[in-house]
Coordinates of C-alpha atoms in Angstrom, one line a residue:
M1 CA -14.3 6.6 -19.5
I2 CA -14.5 5.5 -15.9
I3 CA -18.0 4.7 -14.6
T4 CA -18.9 6.7 -11.4
D5 CA -22.5 5.7 -11.0
K6 CA -22.7 3.4 -7.9
N7 CA -25.9 1.8 -9.1
K8 CA -24.2 0.6 -12.3
L9 CA -21.3 -0.7 -10.3
N10 CA -23.6 -2.7 -8.0
E11 CA -24.6 -4.9 -10.9
I12 CA -23.1 -8.4 -11.0
C13 CA -21.0 -9.0 -14.1
E14 CA -21.5 -11.9 -16.5
P15 CA -18.7 -14.5 -17.1
C16 CA -16.6 -14.2 -20.2
S17 CA -17.4 -16.9 -22.8
S18 CA -13.7 -17.4 -23.6
V19 CA -10.2 -16.4 -22.5
E20 CA -9.8 -14.6 -25.8
E21 CA -12.8 -12.4 -25.0
G22 CA -11.3 -11.7 -21.6
E23 CA -7.9 -10.8 -23.1
E24 CA -9.5 -8.2 -25.4
I25 CA -11.3 -6.6 -22.4
A26 CA -8.1 -6.8 -20.4
A27 CA -6.3 -4.8 -23.1
K28 CA -8.9 -2.1 -22.8
L29 CA -8.6 -2.1 -19.1
L30 CA -4.8 -1.7 -19.1
E31 CA -5.1 1.1 -21.6
E32 CA -7.6 2.9 -19.3
L33 CA -5.4 2.2 -16.3
V34 CA -2.4 3.8 -18.0
K35 CA -4.5 6.9 -18.8
S36 CA -5.6 7.2 -15.2
M37 CA -2.0 7.6 -14.1
T38 CA -2.9 6.9 -10.5
G39 CA -4.8 3.6 -10.5
I40 CA -3.4 0.2 -9.7
G41 CA -6.4 -1.9 -10.6
L42 CA -9.5 -1.8 -12.7
A43 CA -12.5 -4.0 -13.3
A44 CA -14.4 -4.3 -16.6
N45 CA -17.7 -2.8 -15.2
Q46 CA -15.8 0.3 -14.3
I47 CA -15.4 1.0 -18.0
G48 CA -19.0 -0.1 -18.9
I49 CA -18.3 -3.7 -19.8
N50 CA -20.4 -6.1 -17.9
K51 CA -17.9 -9.0 -17.9
R52 CA -15.8 -10.7 -15.2
V53 CA -12.4 -9.4 -16.1
C54 CA -10.0 -7.3 -13.9
V55 CA -6.4 -6.1 -14.1
I56 CA -4.1 -5.3 -11.2
N57 CA -0.8 -3.4 -11.9
V58 CA 1.2 -3.3 -8.7
R59 CA 4.3 -5.3 -9.7
E60 CA 6.4 -5.1 -12.9
E61 CA 3.9 -7.3 -14.9
P62 CA 0.2 -6.6 -14.7
L63 CA -2.0 -9.4 -13.3
I64 CA -4.9 -10.2 -15.6
L65 CA -7.8 -12.2 -14.2
I66 CA -10.5 -13.6 -16.4
N67 CA -13.6 -15.0 -14.6
P68 CA -11.7 -14.8 -11.2
E69 CA -13.0 -16.4 -8.1
I70 CA -11.5 -16.3 -4.6
I71 CA -11.4 -20.0 -3.6
E72 CA -9.5 -19.7 -0.3
K73 CA -8.9 -16.9 2.2
S74 CA -7.1 -16.7 5.5
N75 CA -8.7 -15.7 8.8
D76 CA -6.0 -13.2 9.3
M77 CA -7.1 -9.7 8.3
Y78 CA -5.5 -6.3 8.0
A79 CA -7.0 -2.8 7.8
F80 CA -6.3 -1.0 4.5
K81 CA -7.1 2.5 3.3
E82 CA -8.6 2.1 -0.2
G83 CA -9.4 4.4 -3.0
C84 CA -11.1 3.7 -6.3
L85 CA -11.0 5.3 -9.7
S86 CA -14.8 5.3 -9.8
F87 CA -14.9 7.4 -6.7
P88 CA -12.1 10.0 -7.1
N89 CA -10.7 11.6 -3.9
K90 CA -12.7 9.2 -1.6
Y91 CA -10.9 6.9 0.7
I92 CA -12.4 4.2 2.9
T93 CA -10.7 2.0 5.5
T94 CA -11.6 -1.6 4.8
V95 CA -10.5 -4.9 6.4
R96 CA -9.0 -7.4 3.9
H97 CA -7.8 -11.0 4.1
K98 CA -4.0 -11.2 4.4
Q99 CA -3.8 -14.3 2.2
I100 CA -6.0 -15.4 -0.7
K101 CA -6.1 -18.0 -3.4
V102 CA -7.6 -17.0 -6.7
K103 CA -8.8 -19.3 -9.6
A104 CA -9.1 -17.7 -13.0
D105 CA -9.7 -19.1 -16.5
N106 CA -6.5 -17.6 -17.9
H107 CA -4.2 -19.3 -15.3
K108 CA -3.6 -23.0 -15.2
E109 CA -3.1 -23.1 -11.4
P110 CA -4.7 -21.0 -8.7
I111 CA -2.7 -17.9 -7.8
E112 CA -1.7 -17.5 -4.1
L113 CA -1.3 -14.0 -2.9
K114 CA -0.3 -13.0 0.6
V115 CA 1.0 -10.0 2.6
I116 CA 4.7 -10.5 3.2
E117 CA 5.4 -10.0 6.9
D118 CA 9.1 -9.4 7.1
S119 CA 11.5 -6.5 7.6
D120 CA 11.5 -5.3 4.0
K121 CA 9.0 -2.4 4.1
N122 CA 8.8 -2.3 0.3
A123 CA 7.9 -6.0 0.0
Y124 CA 5.3 -5.6 2.7
L125 CA 3.7 -2.6 1.0
T126 CA 3.8 -4.1 -2.5
S127 CA 2.2 -7.3 -1.2
A128 CA -0.4 -5.5 0.9
Y129 CA -1.4 -3.3 -2.1
E130 CA -1.6 -6.3 -4.4
V131 CA -3.7 -8.5 -2.0
A132 CA -6.1 -5.7 -1.2
C133 CA -6.4 -4.6 -4.9
V134 CA -7.2 -8.2 -6.1
Q135 CA -9.9 -8.4 -3.5
H136 CA -11.2 -4.9 -4.4
E137 CA -11.3 -5.6 -8.1
I138 CA -13.0 -9.0 -7.8
D139 CA -15.5 -7.4 -5.5
H140 CA -16.4 -5.0 -8.3
L141 CA -17.2 -7.9 -10.6
Y142 CA -19.8 -9.1 -8.1
G143 CA -21.3 -5.7 -7.6
I144 CA -19.5 -4.8 -4.4
T145 CA -17.8 -1.5 -3.9
M146 CA -15.3 -0.4 -1.2
F147 CA -18.2 1.4 0.6
D148 CA -19.8 -2.1 1.2
R149 CA -16.6 -3.2 2.9
K150 CA -16.1 -0.1 5.1
F151 CA -14.6 -0.9 8.4
V152 CA -16.6 0.4 11.3
R153 CA -15.0 0.2 14.8
P154 CA -17.1 -1.5 17.3
Q155 CA -18.2 0.9 20.0
I156 CA -17.3 0.2 23.5
I157 CA -20.1 0.7 25.9

């Protein structure tokens, strides 16, 4: 069952004590993500588990992140319309980094993700979804929701 209480989602998750613990949680997350039929990512606190694990399912193979941390991010940003399984039928425009580097306990090397800027529209969209989704799900683990990242246009006086 997906948690929809914003107050519960604002709690910071605890690190997993082992990769094995994270893998067990990731299996539950993937199962719930398949049930949702519309989601592309899910964090452990969204199913009531207060641990730092998230899954992103944009490409052929899901990306599982155990105790993830964004260790580098570009200054280049892009606007992105986000939704969230915890807030059905609500969409927020956020501004996300175009390139990030993520460290996670279940990956030997940091993972570099970036928005592909070429003429292939599918590659652009897939990469844009993935980069935004990774940032969105890691935010969840630190008690941050998409509402906290809402883009507000500066007013011209």
